[in-house]
Coordinates of C-alpha atoms in Angstrom, one line a residue:
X29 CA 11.6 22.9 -68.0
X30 CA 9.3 19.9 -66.9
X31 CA 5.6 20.9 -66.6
X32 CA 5.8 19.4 -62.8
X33 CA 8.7 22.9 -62.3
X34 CA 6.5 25.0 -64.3
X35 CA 3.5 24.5 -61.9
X36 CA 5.4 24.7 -59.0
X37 CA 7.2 27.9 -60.4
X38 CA 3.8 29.3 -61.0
X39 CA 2.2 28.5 -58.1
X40 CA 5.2 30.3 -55.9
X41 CA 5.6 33.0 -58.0
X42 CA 1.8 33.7 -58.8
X43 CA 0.4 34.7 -55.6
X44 CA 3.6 37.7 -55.2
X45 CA 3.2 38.8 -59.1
X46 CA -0.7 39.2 -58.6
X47 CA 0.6 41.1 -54.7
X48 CA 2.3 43.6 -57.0
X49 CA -0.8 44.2 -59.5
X50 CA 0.7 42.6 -62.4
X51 CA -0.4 39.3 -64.1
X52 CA 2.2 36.6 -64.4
X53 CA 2.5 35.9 -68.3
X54 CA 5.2 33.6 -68.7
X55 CA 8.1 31.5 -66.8
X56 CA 10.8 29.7 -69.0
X57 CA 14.1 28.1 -67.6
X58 CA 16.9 28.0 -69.9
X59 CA 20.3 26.6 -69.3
X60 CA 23.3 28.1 -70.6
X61 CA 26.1 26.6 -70.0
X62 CA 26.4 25.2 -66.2
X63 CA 24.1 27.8 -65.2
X64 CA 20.3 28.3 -65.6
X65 CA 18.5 31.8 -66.4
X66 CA 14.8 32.0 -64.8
X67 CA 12.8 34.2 -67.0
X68 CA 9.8 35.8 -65.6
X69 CA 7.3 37.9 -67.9
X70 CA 4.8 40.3 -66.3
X71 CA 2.3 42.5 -67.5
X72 CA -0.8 44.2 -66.3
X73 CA -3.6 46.5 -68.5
X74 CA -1.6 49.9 -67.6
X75 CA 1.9 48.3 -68.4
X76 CA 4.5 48.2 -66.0
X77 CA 7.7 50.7 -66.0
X78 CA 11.2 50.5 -64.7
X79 CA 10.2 50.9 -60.9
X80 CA 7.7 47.9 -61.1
X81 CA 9.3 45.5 -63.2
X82 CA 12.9 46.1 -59.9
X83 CA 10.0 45.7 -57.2
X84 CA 8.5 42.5 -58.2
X85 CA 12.1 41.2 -59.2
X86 CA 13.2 42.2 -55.7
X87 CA 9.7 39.9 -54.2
X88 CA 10.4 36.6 -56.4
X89 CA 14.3 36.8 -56.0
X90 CA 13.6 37.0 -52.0
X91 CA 10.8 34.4 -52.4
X92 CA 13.4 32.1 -54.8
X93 CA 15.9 32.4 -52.0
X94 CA 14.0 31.2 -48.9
X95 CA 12.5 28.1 -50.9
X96 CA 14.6 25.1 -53.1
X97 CA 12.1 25.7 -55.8
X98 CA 15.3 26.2 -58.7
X99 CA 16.8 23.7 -56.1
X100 CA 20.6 23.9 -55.5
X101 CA 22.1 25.0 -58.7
X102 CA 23.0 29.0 -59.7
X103 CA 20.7 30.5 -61.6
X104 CA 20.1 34.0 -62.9
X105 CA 16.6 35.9 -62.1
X106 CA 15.4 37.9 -65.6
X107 CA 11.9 39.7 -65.0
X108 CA 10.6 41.9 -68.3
X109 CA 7.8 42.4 -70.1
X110 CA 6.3 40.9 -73.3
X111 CA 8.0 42.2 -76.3
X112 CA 7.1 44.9 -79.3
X113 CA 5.5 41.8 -80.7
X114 CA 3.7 40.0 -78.4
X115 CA 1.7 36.4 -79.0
X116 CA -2.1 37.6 -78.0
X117 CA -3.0 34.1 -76.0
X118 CA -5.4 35.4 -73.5
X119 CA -8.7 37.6 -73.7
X120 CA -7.0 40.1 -71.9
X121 CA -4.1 40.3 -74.4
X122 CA -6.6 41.2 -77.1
X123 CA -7.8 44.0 -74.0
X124 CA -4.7 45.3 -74.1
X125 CA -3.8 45.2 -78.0
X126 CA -6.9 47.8 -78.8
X127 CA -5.7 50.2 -80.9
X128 CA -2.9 48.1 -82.4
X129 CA -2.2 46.3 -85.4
X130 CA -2.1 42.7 -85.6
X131 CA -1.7 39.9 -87.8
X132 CA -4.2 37.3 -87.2
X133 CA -3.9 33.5 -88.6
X134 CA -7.1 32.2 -89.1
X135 CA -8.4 28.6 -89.1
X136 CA -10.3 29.1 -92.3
X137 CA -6.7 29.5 -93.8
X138 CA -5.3 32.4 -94.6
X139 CA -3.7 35.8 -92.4
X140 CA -5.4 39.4 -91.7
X141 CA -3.5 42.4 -90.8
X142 CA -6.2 44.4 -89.1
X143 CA -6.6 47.3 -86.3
X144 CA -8.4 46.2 -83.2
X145 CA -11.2 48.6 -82.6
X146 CA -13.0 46.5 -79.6
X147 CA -13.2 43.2 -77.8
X148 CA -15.5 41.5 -76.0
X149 CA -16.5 37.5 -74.6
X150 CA -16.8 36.1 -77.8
X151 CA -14.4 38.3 -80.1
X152 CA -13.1 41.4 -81.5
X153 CA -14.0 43.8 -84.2
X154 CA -11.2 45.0 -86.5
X155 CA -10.6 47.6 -89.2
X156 CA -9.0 46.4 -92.0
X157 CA -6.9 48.7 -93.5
X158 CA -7.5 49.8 -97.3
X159 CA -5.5 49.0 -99.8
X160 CA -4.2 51.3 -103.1
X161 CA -6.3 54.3 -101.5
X162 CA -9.7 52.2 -100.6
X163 CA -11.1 52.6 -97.6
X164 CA -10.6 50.6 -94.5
X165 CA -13.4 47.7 -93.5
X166 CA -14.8 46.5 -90.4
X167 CA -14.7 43.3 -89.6
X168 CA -16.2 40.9 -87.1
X169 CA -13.5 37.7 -86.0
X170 CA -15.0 35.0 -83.6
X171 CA -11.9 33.7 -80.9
X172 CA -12.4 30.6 -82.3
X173 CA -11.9 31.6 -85.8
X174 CA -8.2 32.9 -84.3
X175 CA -5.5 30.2 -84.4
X176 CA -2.8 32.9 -83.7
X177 CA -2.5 37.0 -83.3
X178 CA 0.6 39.0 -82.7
X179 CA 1.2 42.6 -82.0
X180 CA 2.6 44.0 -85.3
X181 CA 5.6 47.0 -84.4
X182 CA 4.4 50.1 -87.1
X183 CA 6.8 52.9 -87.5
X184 CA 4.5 55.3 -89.3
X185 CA 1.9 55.2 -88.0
X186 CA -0.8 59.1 -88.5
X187 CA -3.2 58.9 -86.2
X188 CA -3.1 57.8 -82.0
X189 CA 0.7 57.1 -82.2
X190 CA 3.1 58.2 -78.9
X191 CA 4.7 60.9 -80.8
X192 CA 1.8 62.6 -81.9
X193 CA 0.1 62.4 -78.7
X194 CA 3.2 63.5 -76.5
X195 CA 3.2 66.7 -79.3
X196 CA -0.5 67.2 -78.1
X197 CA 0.5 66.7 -74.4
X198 CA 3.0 69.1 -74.9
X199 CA 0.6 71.5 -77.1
X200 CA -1.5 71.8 -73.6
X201 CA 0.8 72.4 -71.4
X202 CA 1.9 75.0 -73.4
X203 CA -1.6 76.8 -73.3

């Protein structure tokens, strides 16, 4: 997609993502085979379910189809949500990754695997988990000591994962 599209994709679609209280994350146009898919990635810090993701597709679809911004071709309207393993680009990715696990490539060289425990303006402090039964460390990482993070998926997780807090929900409900 030519940057000139992009910006104009973004500065349609933008204004109606932010309407909808979601941040517009991504826009890619693929073609496959005569026709072209529009993809359309939102995400806001409380996530956004089912309900949100068909509203906001309903908005840019009707906003697509009064203007000749994908001009006169067919084209196929896909609005999700970053992945399991989301690139962290933007501050507020890092925001929203607290708590998770991420693998960090550093521009000293080298990767990290590490918890993030906070963020702020100028970076994040991690736990680093232990290895062969040593205990985990903290860690300080600078942004700019971050050439790339992504959201690592972890199956086993103990402590803070959705299954043992949905047995707690369901634990006080109980009560």
């Amino acid at each position: 997609m030519s940057t000139t599209q992009s910006e104009r994709l973004r500065e349609l679609l933008e204004p109606l993502v932010a309407s909808q209280g979601l941040d517009l994350e991504e826009i890619t146009v693929d073609s496959v085979g005569r026709r072209r898919v529009l993809s359309v990635v939102v995400d806001s810090d409380t996530g956004a379910d089912l309900d949100r993701i068909a509203d906001v597709s309903r908005a840019l679809s009707a906003k697509l189809d009064e203007t000749d911004a994908m001009g006169e071709g067919e084209y196929t309207l896909e609005v999700g949500t970053p992945g399991a393993e989301r690139a962290l680009t933007e501050h507020r990715h890092y925001v929203r990754a607290t708590g998770r696990l991420v693998r960090f490539q550093l521009g000293a060289g080298g990767d990290l695997v590490a918890r993030i425990l906070t963020v702020d303006d100028e970076g994040l402090d991690v736990e680093v988990p232990g290895v062969k039964g040593r205990k985990a460390t903290a860690r300080r990482l600078a942004f700019g000591d971050v050439d790339k993070a992504r959201v690592q998926v972890e199956f086993n997780r103990k402590d803070g994962s959705a299954a043992d807090q949905s047995d707690s929900n369901e634990k006080e409900e109980e009560a």
